[in-house]
PDB file of C-alpha atoms in Angstrom:
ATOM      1  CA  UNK A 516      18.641   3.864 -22.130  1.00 54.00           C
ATOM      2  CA  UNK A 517      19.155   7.246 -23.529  1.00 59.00           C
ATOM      3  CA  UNK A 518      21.807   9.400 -22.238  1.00 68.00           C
ATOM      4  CA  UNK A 519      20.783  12.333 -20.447  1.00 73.00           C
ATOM      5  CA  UNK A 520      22.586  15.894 -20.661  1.00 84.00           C
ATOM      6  CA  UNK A 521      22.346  18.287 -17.588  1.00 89.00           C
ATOM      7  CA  UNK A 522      23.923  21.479 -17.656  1.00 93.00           C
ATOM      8  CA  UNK A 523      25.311  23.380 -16.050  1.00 95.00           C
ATOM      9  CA  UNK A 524      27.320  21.326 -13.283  1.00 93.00           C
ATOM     10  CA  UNK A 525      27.214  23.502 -11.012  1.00 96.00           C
ATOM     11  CA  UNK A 526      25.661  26.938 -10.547  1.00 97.00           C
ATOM     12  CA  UNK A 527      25.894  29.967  -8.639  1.00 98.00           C
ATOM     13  CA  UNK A 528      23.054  32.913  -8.149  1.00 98.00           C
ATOM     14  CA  UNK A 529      22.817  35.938  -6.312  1.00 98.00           C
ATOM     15  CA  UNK A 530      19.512  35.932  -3.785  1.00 98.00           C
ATOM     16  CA  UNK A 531      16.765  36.791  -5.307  1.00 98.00           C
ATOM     17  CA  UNK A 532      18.242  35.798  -9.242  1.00 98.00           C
ATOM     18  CA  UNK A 533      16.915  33.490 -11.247  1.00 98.00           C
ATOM     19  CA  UNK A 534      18.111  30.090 -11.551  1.00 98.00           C
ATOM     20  CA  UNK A 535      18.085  28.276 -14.671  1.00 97.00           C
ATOM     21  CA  UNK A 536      19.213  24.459 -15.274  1.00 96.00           C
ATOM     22  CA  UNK A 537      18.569  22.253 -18.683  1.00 93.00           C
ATOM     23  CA  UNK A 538      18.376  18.789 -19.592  1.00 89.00           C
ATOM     24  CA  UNK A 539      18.710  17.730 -23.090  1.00 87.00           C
ATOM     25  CA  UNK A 540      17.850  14.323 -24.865  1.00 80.00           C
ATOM     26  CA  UNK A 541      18.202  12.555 -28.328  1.00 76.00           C
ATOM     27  CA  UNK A 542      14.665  11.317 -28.143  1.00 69.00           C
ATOM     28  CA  UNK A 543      12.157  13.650 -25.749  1.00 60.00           C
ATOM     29  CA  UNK A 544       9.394  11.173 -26.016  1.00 67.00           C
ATOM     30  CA  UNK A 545       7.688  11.199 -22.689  1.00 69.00           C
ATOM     31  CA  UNK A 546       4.612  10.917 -20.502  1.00 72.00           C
ATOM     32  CA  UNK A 547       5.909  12.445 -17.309  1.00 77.00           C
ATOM     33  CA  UNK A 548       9.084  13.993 -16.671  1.00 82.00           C
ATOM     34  CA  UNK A 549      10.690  15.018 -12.897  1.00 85.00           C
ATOM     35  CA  UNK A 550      12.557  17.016 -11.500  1.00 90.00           C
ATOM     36  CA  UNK A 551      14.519  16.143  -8.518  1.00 92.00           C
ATOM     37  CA  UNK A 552      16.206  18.215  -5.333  1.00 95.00           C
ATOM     38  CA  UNK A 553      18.393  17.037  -2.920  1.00 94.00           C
ATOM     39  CA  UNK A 554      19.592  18.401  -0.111  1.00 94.00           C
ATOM     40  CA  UNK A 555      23.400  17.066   1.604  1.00 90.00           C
ATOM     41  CA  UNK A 556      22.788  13.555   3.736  1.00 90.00           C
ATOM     42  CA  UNK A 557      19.416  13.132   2.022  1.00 92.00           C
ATOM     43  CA  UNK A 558      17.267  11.524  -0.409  1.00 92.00           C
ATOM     44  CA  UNK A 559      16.102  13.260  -3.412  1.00 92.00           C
ATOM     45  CA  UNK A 560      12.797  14.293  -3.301  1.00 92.00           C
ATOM     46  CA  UNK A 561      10.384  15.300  -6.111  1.00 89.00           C
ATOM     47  CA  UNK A 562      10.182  18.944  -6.885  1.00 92.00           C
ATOM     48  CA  UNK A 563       8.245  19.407  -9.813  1.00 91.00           C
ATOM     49  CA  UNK A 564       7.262  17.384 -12.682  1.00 88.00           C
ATOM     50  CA  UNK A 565       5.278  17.680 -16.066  1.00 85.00           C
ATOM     51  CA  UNK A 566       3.365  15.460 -18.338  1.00 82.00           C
ATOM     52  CA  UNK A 567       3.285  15.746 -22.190  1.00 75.00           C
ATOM     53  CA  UNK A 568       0.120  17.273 -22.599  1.00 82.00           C
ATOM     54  CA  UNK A 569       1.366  20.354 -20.949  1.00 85.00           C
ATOM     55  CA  UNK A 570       4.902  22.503 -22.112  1.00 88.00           C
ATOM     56  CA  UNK A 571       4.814  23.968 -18.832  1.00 94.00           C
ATOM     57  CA  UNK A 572       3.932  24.105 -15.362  1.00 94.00           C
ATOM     58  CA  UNK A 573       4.547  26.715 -12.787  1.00 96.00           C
ATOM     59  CA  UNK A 574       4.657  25.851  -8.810  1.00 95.00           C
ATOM     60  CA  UNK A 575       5.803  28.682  -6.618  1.00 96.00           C
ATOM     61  CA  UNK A 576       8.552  30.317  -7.907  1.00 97.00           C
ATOM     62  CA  UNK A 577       9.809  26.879 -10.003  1.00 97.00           C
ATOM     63  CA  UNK A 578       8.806  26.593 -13.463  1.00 96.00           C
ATOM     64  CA  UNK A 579       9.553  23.559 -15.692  1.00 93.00           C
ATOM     65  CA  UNK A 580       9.179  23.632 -18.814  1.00 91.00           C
ATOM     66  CA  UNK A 581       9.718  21.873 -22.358  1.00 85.00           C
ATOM     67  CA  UNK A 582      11.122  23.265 -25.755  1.00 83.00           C
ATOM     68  CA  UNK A 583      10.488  20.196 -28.441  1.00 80.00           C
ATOM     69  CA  UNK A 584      12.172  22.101 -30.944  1.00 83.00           C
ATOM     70  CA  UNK A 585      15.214  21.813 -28.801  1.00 83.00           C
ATOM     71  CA  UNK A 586      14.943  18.530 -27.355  1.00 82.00           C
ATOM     72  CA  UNK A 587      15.786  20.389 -24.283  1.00 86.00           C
ATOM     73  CA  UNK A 588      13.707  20.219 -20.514  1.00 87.00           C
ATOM     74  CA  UNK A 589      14.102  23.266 -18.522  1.00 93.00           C
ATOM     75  CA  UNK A 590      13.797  24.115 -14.483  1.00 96.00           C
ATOM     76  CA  UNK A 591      13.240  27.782 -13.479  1.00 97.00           C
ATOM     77  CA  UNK A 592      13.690  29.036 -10.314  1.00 97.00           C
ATOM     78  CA  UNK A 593      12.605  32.780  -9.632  1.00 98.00           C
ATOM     79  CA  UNK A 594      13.323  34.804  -7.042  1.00 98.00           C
ATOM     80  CA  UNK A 595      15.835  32.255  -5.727  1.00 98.00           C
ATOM     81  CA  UNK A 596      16.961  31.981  -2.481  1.00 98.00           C
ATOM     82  CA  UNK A 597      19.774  30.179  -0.011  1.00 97.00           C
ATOM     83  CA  UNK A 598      17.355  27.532   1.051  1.00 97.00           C
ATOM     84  CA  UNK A 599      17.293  26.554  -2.916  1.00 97.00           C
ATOM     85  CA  UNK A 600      20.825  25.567  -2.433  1.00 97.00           C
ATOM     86  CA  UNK A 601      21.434  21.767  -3.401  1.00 96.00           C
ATOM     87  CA  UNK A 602      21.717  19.282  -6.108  1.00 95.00           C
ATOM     88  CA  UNK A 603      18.717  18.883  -8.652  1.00 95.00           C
ATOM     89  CA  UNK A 604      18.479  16.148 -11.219  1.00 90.00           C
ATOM     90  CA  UNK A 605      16.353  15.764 -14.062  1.00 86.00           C
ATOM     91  CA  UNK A 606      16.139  11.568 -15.030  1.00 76.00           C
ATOM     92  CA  UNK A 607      15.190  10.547 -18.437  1.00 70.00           C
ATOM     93  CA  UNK A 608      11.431  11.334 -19.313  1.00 62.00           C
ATOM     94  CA  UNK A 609       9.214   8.032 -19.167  1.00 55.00           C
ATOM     95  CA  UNK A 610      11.306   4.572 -19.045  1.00 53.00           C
ATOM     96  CA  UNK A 611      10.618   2.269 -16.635  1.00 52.00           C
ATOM     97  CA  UNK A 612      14.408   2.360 -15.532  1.00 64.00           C
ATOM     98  CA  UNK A 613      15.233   5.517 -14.253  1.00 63.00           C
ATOM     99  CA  UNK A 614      19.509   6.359 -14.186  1.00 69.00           C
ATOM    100  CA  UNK A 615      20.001   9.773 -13.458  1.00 76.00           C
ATOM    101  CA  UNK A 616      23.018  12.298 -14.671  1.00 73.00           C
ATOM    102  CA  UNK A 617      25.345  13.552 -12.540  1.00 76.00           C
ATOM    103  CA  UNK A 618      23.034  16.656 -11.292  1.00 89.00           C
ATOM    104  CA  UNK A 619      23.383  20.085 -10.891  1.00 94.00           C
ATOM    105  CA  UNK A 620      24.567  21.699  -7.975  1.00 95.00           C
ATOM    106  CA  UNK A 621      22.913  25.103  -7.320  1.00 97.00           C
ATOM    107  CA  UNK A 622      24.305  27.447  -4.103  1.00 97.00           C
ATOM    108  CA  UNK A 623      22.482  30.413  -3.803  1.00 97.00           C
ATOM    109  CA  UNK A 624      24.843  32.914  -2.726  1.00 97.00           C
ATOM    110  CA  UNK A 625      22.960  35.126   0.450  1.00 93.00           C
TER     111      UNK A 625
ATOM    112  CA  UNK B 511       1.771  12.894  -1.627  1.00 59.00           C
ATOM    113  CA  UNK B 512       3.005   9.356  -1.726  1.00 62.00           C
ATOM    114  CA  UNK B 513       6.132   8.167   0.399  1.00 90.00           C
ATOM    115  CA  UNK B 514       8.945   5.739   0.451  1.00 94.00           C
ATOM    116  CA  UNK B 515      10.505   5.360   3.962  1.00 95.00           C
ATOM    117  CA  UNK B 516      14.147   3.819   4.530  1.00 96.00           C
ATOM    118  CA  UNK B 517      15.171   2.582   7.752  1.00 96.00           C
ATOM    119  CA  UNK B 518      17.884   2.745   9.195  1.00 97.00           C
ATOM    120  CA  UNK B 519      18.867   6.704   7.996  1.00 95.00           C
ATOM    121  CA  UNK B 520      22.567   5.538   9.518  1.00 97.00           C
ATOM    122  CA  UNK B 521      24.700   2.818  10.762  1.00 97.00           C
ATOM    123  CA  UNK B 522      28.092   2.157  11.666  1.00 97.00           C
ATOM    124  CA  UNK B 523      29.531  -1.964  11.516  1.00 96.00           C
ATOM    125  CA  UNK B 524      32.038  -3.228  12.290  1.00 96.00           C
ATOM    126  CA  UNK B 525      33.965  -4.806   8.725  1.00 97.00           C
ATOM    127  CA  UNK B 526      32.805  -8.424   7.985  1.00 97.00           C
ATOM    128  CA  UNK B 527      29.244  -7.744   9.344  1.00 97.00           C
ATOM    129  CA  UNK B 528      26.465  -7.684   7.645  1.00 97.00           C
ATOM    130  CA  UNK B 529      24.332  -4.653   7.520  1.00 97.00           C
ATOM    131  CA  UNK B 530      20.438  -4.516   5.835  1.00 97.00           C
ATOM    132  CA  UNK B 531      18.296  -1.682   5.047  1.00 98.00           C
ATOM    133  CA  UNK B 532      14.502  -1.689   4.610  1.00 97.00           C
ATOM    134  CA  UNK B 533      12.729   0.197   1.706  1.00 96.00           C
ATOM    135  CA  UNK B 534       8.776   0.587   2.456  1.00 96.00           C
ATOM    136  CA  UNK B 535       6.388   2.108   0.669  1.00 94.00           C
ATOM    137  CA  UNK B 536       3.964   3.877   2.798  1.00 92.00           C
ATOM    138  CA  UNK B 537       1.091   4.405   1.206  1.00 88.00           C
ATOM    139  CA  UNK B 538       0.883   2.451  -2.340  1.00 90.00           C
ATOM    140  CA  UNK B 539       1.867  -0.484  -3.337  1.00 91.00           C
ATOM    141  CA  UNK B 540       5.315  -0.855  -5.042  1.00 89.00           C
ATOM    142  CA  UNK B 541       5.741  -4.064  -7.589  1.00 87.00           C
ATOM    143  CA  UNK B 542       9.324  -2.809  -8.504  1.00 89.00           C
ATOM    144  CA  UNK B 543      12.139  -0.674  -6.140  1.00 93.00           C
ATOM    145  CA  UNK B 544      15.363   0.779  -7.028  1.00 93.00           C
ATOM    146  CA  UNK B 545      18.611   0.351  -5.228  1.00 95.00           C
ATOM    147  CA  UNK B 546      21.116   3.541  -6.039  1.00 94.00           C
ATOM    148  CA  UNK B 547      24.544   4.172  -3.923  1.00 95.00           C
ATOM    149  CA  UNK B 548      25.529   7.668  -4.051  1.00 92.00           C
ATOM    150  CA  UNK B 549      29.186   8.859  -3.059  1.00 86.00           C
ATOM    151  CA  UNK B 550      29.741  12.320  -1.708  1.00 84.00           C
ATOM    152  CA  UNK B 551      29.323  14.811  -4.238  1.00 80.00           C
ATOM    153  CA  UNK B 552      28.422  12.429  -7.254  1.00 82.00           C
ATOM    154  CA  UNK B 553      24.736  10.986  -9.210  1.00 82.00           C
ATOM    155  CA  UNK B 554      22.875   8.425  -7.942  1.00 86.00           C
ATOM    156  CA  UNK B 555      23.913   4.729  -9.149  1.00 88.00           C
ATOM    157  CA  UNK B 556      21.632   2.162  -9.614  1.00 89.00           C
ATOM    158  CA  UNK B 557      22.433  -0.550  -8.211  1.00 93.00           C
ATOM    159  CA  UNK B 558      19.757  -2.761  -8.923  1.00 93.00           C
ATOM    160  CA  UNK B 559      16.031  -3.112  -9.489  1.00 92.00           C
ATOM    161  CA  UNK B 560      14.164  -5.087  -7.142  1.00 90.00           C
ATOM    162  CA  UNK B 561      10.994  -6.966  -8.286  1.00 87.00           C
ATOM    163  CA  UNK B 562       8.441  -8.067  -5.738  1.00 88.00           C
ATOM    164  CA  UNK B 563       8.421 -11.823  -5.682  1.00 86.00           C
ATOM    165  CA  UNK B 564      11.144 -12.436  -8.050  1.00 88.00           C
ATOM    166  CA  UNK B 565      14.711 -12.241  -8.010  1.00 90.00           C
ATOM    167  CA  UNK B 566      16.600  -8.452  -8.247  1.00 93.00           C
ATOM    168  CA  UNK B 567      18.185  -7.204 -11.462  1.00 93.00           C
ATOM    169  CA  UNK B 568      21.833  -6.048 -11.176  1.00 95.00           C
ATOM    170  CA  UNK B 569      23.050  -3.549 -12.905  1.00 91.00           C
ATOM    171  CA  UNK B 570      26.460  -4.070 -14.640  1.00 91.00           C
ATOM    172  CA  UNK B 571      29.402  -4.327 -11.934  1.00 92.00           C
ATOM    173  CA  UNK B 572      27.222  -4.475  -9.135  1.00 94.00           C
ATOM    174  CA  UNK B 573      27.922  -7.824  -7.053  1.00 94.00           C
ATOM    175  CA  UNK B 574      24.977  -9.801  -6.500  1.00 94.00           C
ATOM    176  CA  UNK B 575      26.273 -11.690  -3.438  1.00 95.00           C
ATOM    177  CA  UNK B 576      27.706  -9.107  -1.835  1.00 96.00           C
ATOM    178  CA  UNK B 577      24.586  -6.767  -2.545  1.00 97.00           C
ATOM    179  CA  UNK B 578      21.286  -9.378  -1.718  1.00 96.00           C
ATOM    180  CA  UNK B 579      17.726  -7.613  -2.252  1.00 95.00           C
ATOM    181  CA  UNK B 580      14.853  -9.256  -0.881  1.00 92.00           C
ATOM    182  CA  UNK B 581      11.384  -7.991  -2.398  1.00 91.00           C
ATOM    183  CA  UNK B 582       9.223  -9.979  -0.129  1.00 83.00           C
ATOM    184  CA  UNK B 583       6.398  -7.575  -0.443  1.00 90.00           C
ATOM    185  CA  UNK B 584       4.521  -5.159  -2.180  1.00 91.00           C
ATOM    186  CA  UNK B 585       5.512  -2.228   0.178  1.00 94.00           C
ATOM    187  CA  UNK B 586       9.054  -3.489   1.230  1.00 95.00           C
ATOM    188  CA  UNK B 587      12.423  -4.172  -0.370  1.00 95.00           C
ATOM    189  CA  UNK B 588      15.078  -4.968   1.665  1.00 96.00           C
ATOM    190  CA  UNK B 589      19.352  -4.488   0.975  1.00 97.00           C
ATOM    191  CA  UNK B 590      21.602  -6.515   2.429  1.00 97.00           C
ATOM    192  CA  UNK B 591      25.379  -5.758   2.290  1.00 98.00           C
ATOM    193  CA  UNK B 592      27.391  -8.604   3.452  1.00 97.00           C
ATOM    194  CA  UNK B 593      30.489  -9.190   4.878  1.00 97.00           C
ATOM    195  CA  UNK B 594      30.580  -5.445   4.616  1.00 97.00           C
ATOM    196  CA  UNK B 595      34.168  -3.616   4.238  1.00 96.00           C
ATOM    197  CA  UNK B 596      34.790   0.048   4.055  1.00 96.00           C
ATOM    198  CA  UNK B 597      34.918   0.569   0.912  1.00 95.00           C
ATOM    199  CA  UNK B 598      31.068  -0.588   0.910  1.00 96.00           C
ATOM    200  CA  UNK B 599      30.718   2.618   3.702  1.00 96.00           C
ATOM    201  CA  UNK B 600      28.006   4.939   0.835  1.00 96.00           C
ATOM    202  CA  UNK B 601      24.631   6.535   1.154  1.00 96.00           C
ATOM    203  CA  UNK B 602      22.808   4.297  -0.088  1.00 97.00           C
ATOM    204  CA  UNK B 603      18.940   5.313  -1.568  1.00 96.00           C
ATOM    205  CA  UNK B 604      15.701   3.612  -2.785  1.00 95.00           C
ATOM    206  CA  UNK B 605      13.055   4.230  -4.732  1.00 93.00           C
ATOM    207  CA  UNK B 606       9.641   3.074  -5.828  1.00 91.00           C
ATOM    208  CA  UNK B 607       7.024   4.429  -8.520  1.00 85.00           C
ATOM    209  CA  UNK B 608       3.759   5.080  -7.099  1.00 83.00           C
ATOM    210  CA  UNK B 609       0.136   4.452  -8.589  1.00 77.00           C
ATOM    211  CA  UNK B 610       0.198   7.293 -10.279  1.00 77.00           C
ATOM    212  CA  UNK B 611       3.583   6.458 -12.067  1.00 74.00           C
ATOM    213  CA  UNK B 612       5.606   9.118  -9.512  1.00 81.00           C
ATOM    214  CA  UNK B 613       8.853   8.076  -8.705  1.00 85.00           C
ATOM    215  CA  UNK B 614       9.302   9.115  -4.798  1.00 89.00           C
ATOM    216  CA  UNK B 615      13.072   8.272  -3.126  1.00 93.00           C
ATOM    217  CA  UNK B 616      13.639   7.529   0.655  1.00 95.00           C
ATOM    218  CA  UNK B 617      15.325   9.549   2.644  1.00 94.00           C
ATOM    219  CA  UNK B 618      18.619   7.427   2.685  1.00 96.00           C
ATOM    220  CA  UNK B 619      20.661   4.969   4.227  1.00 97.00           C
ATOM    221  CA  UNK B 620      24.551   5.936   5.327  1.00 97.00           C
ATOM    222  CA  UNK B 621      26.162   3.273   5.762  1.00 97.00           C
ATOM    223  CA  UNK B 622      29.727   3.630   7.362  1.00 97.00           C
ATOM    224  CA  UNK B 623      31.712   0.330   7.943  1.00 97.00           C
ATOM    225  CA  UNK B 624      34.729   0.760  10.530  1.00 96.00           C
TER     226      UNK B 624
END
């Protein structure tokens, strides 16, 4: 299982900012990659995800997105607001194990 | 879009019980669930993978005895924590990849043991 890098750990943006949190791996062979939210006292639930033959896809104001070059996965939220507040995890892409980093925690300041 | 249901969302015991949670799939059939605990403010764990009509896979540390997974279905995988003490009190999560490869969670299982 390769490692997977989040960053930052935590995160704080003004309403209305743009939040931006990155996942990097050693090998970004994939064919479909998540990204996860989770609120306090509940399960994670799928936000947005991508699938190789794309290098982005945009839902709403969340954007993910994939730089090869970089090895790196990338969520964008525009226009962010309190509600975005909670943890969001990005597993590694394809697998059929999936162990997940220790997340980012976003707060949304109002 | 596809959905993983956990039952109960909380429960309190009473230590040396035993406690189980149910995993179902709603609306696909799941050959393969995950078990994670999560602790406040911290990643999911794995647990364990359980495989429909075969025994679970632990991950490393992870007590099988204390920790029994029943997959006696294709849309429900149950977790079992025995003799239960407080130290076992978690949120504990499932998953399950859908048809369409998806991985969708339930909504969680907090488990506090008095």
């Amino acid at each position: 299982q390769q490692q997977v890098k989040q960053s930052p750990q935590s995160l704080i943006v003004q309403k209305g900012g743009i939040s931006i949190i990155n996942c990097a791996y050693e090998n970004t062979a994939f064919d479909y990659f998540p990204w996860y939210q989770q609120f306090p006292g509940k399960g994670p639930a799928l936000l947005i995800a991508i699938r190789p033959d794309v290098s982005e896809k945009k839902e709403g104001r969340f954007t993910i997105s994939f730089n090869k070059s970089a090895k790196q996965f990338s969520l964008h939220i525009m226009d962010s607001q309190p509600g975005d507040s909670a943890t969001y995890f990005c597993p590694p892409p394809g697998g059929f194990k999936t162990i997940f980093g220790a997340g980012t925690r976003l707060f949304v300041k109002a | 879009g596809a959905v993983v249901s956990q039952h109960p969302s909380r429960v309190i015991c009473k230590s040396g019980t035993s406690v189980k949670i149910e995993c179902r799939s709603l609306d696909f059939q799941a050959t393969t669930m995950f078990w994670y605990r999560q602790f406040p403010k911290q990643s999911l764990m794995l647990m364990a993978t359980s495989n429909e009509g075969s025994k679970a896979t632990y991950e490393q540390g992870v007590e099988k005895d204390k920790f029994l997974i029943n997959h006696a279905s294709l849309t429900l995988s149950t977790l079992t924590v025995t003799s239960a003490h407080p130290e076992d009190s978690s949120f504990y999560i499932c998953s399950a990849f859908s048809g369409t490869g998806e991985l969708f969670f339930g909504e969680g299982s907090r488990l506090t043991v008095l």
